[in-house]
CSV table of C-alpha atoms and ligand atoms in Angstrom, one decimal:
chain,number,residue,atom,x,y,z
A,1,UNK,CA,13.0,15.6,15.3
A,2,UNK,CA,9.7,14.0,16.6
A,3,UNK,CA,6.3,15.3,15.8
A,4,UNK,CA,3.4,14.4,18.5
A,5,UNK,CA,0.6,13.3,16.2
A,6,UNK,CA,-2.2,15.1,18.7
A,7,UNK,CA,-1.9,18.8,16.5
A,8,UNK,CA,-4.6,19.8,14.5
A,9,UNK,CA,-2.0,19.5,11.4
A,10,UNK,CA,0.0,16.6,10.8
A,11,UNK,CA,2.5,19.1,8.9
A,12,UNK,CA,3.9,15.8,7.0
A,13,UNK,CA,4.7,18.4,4.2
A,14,UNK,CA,6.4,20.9,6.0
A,15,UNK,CA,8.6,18.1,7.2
A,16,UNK,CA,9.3,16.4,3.4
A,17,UNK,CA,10.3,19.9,2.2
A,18,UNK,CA,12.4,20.4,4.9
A,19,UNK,CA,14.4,17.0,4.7
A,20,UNK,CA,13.9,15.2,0.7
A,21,UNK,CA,15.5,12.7,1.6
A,22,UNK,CA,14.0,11.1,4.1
A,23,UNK,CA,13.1,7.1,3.0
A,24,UNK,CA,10.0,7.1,5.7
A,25,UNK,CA,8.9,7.7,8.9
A,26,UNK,CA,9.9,5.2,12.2
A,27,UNK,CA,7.1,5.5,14.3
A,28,UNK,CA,7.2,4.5,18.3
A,29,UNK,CA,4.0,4.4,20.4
A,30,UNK,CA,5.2,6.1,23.5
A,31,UNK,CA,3.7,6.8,26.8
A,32,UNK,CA,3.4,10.6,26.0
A,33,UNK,CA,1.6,10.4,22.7
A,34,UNK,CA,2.3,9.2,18.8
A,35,UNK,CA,5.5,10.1,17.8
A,36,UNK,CA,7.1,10.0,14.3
A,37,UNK,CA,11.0,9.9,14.8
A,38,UNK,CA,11.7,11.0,11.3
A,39,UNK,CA,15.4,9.2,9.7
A,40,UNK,CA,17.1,11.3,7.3
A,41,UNK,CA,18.9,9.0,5.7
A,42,UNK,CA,19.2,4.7,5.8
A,43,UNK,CA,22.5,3.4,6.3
A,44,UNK,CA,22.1,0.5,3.3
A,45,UNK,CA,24.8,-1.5,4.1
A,46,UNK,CA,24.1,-1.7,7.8
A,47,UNK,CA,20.4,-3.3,6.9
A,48,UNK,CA,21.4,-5.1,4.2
A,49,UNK,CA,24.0,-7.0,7.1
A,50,UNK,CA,20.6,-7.4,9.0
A,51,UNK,CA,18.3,-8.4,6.5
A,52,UNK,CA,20.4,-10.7,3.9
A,53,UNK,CA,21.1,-13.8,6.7
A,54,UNK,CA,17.5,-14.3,7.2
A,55,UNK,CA,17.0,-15.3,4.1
A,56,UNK,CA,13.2,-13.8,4.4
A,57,UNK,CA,10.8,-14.7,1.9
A,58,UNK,CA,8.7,-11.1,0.5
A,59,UNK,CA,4.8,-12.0,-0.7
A,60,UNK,CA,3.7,-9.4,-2.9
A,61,UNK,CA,-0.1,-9.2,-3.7
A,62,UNK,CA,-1.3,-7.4,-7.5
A,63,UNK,CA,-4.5,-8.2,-8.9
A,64,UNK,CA,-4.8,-7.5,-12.8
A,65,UNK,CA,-8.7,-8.7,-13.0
A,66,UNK,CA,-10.6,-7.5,-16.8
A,67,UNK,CA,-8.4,-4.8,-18.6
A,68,UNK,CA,-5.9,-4.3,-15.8
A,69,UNK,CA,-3.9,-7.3,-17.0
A,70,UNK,CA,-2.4,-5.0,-19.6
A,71,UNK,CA,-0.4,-3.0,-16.4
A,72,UNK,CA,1.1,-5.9,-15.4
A,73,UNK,CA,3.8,-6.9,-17.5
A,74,UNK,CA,5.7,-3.3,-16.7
A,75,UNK,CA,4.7,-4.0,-13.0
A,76,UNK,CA,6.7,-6.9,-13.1
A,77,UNK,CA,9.3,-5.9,-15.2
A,78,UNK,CA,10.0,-2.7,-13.1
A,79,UNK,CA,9.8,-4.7,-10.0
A,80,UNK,CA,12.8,-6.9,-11.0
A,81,UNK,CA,15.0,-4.4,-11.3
A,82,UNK,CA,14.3,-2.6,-8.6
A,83,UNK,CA,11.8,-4.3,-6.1
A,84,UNK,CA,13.6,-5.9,-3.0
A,85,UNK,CA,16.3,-6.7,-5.5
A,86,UNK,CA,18.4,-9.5,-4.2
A,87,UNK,CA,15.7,-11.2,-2.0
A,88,UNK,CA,13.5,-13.8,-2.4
A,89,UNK,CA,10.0,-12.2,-4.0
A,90,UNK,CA,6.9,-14.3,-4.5
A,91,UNK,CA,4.7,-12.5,-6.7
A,92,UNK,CA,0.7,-13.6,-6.1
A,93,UNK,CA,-1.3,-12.7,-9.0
A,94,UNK,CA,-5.0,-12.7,-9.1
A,95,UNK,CA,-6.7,-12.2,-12.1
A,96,UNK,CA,-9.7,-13.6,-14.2
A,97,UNK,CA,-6.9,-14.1,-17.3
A,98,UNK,CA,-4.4,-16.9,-16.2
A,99,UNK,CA,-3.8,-17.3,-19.7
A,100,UNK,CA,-2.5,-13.9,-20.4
A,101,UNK,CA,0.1,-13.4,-17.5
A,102,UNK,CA,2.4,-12.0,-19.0
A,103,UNK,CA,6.1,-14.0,-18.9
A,104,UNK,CA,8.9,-12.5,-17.2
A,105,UNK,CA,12.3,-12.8,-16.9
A,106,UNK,CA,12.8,-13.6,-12.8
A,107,UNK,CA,15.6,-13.7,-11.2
A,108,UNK,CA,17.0,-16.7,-9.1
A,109,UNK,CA,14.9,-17.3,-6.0
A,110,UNK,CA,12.2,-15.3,-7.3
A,111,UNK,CA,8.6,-17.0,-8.4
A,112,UNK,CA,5.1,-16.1,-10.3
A,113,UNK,CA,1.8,-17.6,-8.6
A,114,UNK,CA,-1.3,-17.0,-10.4
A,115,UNK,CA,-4.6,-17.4,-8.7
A,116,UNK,CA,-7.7,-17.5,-10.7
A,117,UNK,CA,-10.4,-15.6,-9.8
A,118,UNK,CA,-13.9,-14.7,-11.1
A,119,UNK,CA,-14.5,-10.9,-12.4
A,120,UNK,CA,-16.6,-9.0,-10.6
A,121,UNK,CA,-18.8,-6.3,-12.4
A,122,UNK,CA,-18.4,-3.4,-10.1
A,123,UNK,CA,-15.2,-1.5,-10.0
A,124,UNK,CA,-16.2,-1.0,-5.8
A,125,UNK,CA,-16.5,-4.7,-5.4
A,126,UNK,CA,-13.1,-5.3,-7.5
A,127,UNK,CA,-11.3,-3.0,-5.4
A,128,UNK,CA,-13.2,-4.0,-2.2
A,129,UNK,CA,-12.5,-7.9,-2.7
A,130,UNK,CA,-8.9,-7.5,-2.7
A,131,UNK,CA,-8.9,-8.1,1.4
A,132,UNK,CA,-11.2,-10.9,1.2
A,133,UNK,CA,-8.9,-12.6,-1.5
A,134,UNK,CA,-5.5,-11.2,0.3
A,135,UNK,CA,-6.9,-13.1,4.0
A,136,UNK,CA,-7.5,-16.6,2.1
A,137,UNK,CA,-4.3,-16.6,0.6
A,138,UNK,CA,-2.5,-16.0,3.9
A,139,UNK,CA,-4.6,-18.3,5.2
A,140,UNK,CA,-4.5,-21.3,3.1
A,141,UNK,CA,-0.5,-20.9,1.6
A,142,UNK,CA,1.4,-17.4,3.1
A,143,UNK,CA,1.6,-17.6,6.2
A,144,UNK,CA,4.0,-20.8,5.5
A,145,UNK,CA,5.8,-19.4,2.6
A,146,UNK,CA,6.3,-15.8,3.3
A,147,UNK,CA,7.6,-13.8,6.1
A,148,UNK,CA,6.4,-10.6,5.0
A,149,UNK,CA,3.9,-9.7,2.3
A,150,UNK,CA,2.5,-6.4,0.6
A,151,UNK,CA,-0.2,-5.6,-1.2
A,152,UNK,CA,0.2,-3.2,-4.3
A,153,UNK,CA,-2.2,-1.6,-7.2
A,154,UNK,CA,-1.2,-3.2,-10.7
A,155,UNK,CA,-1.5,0.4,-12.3
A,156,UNK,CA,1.9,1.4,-11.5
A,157,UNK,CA,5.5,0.7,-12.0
A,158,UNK,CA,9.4,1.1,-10.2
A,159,UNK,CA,11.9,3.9,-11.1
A,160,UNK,CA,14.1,3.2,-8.3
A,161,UNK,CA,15.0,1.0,-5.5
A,162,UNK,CA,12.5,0.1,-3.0
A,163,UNK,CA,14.6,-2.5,-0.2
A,164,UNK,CA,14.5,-3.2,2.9
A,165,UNK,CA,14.4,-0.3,4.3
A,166,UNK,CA,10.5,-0.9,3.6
A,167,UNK,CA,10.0,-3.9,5.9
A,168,UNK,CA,8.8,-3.6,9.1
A,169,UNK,CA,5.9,-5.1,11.6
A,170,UNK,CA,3.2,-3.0,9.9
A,171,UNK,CA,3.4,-0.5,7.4
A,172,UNK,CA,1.5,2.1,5.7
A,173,UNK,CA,1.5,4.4,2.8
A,174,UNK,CA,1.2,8.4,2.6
A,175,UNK,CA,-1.2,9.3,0.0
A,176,UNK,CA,0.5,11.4,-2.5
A,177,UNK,CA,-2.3,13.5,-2.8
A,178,UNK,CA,-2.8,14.4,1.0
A,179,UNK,CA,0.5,14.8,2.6
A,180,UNK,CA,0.3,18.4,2.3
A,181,UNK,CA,-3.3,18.7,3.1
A,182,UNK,CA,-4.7,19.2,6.7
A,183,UNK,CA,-6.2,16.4,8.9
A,184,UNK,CA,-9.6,17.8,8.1
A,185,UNK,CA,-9.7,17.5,4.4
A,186,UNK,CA,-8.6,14.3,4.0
A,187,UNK,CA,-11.5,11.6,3.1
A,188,UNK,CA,-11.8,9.2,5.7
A,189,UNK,CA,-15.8,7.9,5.5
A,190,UNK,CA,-17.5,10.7,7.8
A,191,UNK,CA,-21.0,8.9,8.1
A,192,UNK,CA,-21.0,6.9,11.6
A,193,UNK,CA,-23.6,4.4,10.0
A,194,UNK,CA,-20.3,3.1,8.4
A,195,UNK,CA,-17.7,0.6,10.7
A,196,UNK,CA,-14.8,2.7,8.4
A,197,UNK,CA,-16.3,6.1,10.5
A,198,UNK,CA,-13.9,8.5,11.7
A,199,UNK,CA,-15.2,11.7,13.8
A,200,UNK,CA,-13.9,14.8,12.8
A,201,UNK,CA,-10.9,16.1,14.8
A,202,UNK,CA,-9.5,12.0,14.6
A,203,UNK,CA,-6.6,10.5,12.4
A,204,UNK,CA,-2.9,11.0,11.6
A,205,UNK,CA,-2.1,10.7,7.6
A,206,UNK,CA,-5.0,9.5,4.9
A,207,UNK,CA,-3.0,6.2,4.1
A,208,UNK,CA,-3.4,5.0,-0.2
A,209,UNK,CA,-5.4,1.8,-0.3
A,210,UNK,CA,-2.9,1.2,-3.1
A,211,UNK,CA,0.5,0.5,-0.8
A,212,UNK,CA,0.4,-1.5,2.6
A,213,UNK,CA,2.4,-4.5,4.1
A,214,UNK,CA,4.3,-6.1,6.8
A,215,UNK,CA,4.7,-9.2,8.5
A,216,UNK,CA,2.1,-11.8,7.5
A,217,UNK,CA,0.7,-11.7,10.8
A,218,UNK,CA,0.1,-8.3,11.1
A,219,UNK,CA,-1.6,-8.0,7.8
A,220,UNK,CA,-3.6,-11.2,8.2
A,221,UNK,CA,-5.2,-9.5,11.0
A,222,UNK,CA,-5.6,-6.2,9.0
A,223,UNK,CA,-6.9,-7.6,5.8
A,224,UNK,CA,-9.3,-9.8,8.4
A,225,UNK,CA,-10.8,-6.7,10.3
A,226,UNK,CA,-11.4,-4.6,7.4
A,227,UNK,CA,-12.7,-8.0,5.1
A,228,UNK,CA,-15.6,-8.3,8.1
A,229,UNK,CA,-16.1,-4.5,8.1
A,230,UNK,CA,-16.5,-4.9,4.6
A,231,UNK,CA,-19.5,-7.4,5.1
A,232,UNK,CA,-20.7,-5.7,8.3
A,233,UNK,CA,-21.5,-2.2,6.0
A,234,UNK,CA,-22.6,-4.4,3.0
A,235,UNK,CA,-25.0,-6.2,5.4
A,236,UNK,CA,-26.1,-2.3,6.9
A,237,UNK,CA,-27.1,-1.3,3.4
A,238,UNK,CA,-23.7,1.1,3.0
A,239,UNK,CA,-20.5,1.4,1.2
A,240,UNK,CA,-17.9,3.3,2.6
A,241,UNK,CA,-16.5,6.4,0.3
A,242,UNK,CA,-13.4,4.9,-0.9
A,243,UNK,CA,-14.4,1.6,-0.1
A,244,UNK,CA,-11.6,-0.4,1.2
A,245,UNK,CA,-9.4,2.3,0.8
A,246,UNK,CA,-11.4,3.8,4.4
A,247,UNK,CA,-11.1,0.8,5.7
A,248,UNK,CA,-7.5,0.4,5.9
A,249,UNK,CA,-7.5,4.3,7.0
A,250,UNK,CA,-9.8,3.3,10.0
A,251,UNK,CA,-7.7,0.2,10.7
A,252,UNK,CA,-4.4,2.2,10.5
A,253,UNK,CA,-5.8,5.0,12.9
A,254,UNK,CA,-6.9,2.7,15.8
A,255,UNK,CA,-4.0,0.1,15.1
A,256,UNK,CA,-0.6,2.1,14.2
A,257,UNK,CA,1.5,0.7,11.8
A,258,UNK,CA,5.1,0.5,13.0
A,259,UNK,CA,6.1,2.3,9.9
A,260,UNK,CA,5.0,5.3,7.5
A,261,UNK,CA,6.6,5.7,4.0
A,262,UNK,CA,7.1,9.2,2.9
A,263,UNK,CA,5.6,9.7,-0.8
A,264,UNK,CA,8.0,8.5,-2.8
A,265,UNK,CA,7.1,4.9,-2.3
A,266,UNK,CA,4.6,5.7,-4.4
A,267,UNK,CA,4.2,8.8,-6.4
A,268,UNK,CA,1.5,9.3,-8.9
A,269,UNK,CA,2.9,10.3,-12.4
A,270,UNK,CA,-0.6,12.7,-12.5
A,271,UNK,CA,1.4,14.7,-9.7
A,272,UNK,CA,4.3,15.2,-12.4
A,273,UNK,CA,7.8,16.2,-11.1
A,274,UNK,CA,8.0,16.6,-7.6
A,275,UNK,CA,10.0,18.9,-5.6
A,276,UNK,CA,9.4,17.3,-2.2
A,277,UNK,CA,11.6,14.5,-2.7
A,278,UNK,CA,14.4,13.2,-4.3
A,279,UNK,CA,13.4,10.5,-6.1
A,280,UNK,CA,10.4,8.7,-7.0
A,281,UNK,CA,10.7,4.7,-6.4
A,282,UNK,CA,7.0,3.1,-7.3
A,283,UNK,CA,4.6,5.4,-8.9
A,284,UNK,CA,0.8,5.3,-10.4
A,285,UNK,CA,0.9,5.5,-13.9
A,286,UNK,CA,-1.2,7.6,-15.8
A,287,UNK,CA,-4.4,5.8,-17.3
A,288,UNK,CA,-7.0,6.7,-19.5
A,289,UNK,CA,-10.2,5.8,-16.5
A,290,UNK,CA,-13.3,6.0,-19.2
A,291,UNK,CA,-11.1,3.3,-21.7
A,292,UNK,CA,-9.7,0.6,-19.1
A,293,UNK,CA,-13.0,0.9,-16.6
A,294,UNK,CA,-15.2,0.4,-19.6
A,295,UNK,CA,-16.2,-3.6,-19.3
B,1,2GW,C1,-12.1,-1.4,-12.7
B,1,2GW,C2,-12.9,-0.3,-12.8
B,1,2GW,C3,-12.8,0.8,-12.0
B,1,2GW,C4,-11.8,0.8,-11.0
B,1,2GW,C5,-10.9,-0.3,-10.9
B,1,2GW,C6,-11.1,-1.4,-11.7
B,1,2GW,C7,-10.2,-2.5,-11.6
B,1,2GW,C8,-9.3,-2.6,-10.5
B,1,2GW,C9,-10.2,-3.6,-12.5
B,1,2GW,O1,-11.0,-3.6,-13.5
B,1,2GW,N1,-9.3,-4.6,-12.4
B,1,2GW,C10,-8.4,-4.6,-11.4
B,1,2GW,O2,-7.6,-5.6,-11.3
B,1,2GW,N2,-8.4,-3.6,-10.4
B,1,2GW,C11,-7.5,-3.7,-9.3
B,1,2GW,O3,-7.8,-2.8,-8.3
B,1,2GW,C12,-6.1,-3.3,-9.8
B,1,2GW,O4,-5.1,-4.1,-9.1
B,1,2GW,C13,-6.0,-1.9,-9.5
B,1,2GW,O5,-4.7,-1.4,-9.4
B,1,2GW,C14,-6.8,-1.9,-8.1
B,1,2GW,C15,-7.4,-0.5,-7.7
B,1,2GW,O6,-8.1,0.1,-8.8
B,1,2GW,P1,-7.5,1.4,-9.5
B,1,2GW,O7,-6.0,1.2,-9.7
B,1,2GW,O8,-8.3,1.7,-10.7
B,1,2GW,O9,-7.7,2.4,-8.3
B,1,2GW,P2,-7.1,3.9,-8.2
B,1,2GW,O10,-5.6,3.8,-8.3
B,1,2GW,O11,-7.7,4.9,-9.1
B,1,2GW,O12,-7.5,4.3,-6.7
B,1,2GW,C16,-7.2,4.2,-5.3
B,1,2GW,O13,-8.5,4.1,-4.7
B,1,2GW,C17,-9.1,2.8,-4.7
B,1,2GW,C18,-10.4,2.9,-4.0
B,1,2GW,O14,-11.3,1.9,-4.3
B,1,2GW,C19,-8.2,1.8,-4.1
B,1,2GW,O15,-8.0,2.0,-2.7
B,1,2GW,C20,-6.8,1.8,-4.8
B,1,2GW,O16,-6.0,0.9,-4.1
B,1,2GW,C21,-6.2,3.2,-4.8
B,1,2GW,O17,-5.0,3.3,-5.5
B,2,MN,MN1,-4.3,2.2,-8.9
């Protein structure tokens, strides 16, 4: 099944209901259009016999700046047991509160860095900064020491296996909120003053800031574009709507990520049970915004 991403729906949800199992979408630019190939299934063994002997390094970015330390113990925790199990995962943490990283039990090959970095006082800027931080890391240590690397929320933990079916040149998330909603309610930053502008009528999926990765190249070049649309709006007097979050949506629409993961890489417990899929491999916990946004 292919869909040609030029309809006025992206119909994402028809498709999830129609196959709940399906792990993500493989997505190939072809001459014709956008098309999604949609997999059913992943044949594990198969690409764990293509993924094991190249002993790949996985970078995974979480910042846990002010309260948001208190998430990260049950991020890690979860991510050990199910996290790209078996491969080598360095975990970058950035947060204000070296001193109160939690420790962890980690298994062979697998490594904690912690990178100190000052709190900011708005949430925006916190959320915002992430690129900025994500591109000097790549730049001054990464893109030597990982082959891949993806960039998560801390507020959120693992249920179920997330592999290596995951990997792949550039790769985006589904919002769980908008994959059954039409191209024209989802909240890509409609005021052209903004570099993250979108015109109506434009755009595939609304992509969670929360979930995106590939190879360290490609995301060095993502977290680059949006860090200097970032400054560009800041230096025009205007913040986008979901701050960085539309500037990975902007990114994503005019550079296509080679990949799309379906929902379940990362639910949001708010949502409850779902019916779509199966299972529910990384999801948003539920937190109480007023206590851990309070400074
Ligand atoms: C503080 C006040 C208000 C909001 C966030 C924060 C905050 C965020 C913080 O005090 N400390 C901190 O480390 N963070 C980091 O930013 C943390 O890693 C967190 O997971 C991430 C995003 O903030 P979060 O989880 O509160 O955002 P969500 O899950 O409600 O929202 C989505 O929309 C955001 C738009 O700015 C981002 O794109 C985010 O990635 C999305 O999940
Ligand atoms: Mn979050």
């Amino acid at each position: 099944m292919s869909l040609k991403l030029t309809s006025t729906k992206t119909n994402i949800y028809e498709i999830l209901k129609s196959n709940y199992i399906i792990l993500y979408f493989q997505v190939t630019l072809q001459t014709t259009g956008y098309n999604i190939g949609v997999r059913k299934t992943v044949d594990q063994k198969k690409l764990d016999a293509i993924y094991k002997p190249k002993n790949l390094t996985i970078a995974t970015t979480v910042f846990a700046i002010g309260k948001y330390i208190r998430f990260l113990h049950d991020f890690l925790e979860t991510a050990e047991k199910h996290f790209m199990v078996d491969f080598k995962v360095h975990y970058h943490i950035f947060t204000d509160k070296s001193h109160e990283v939690p420790s962890v039990n980690l298994a062979a090959g697998r490594k904690i860095f912690v990178h100190q970095v000052p709190k900011l006082n708005r949430w925006q800027d916190i959320s915002a900064s992430r690129m900025q931080m994500i591109q000097t890391i790549i730049e001054e240590q990464l893109h030597r020491e990982a082959d891949y690397i993806y960039c998560q929320d801390v507020d959120a933990k693992f249920h179920f296996r997330w592999g290596a079916e995951s990997l792949d040149r550039l790769v985006g998330q589904i919002h769980p909120w908008y994959y059954d909603l039409s191209r024209d309610q989802f909240t890509y930053e409609r005021r052209p003053e903004s570099t993250a502008y979108i015109p109506p009528g434009e755009g595939d999926f609304y992509y969670i800031g929360a979930m995106f990765g590939g190879t360290v190249d490609e995301v060095y070049k993502l977290v680059k574009r949006c860090h200097e649309n970032l400054e560009a709006d800041k230096a025009n007097g205007i913040e986008a709507v979901w701050q960085e979050e539309s500037h990975l949506n902007w990114y994503l629409l005019y550079n296509k990520p080679s990949k799309i993961l379906s929902p379940e890489y990362l639910w949001d417990d708010k949502r409850g049970k779902t019916n779509v899929q199966k299972v529910v491999r990384l999801s948003h916990v539920l937190k109480n915004y007023a206590e851990v946004r309070e400074n």
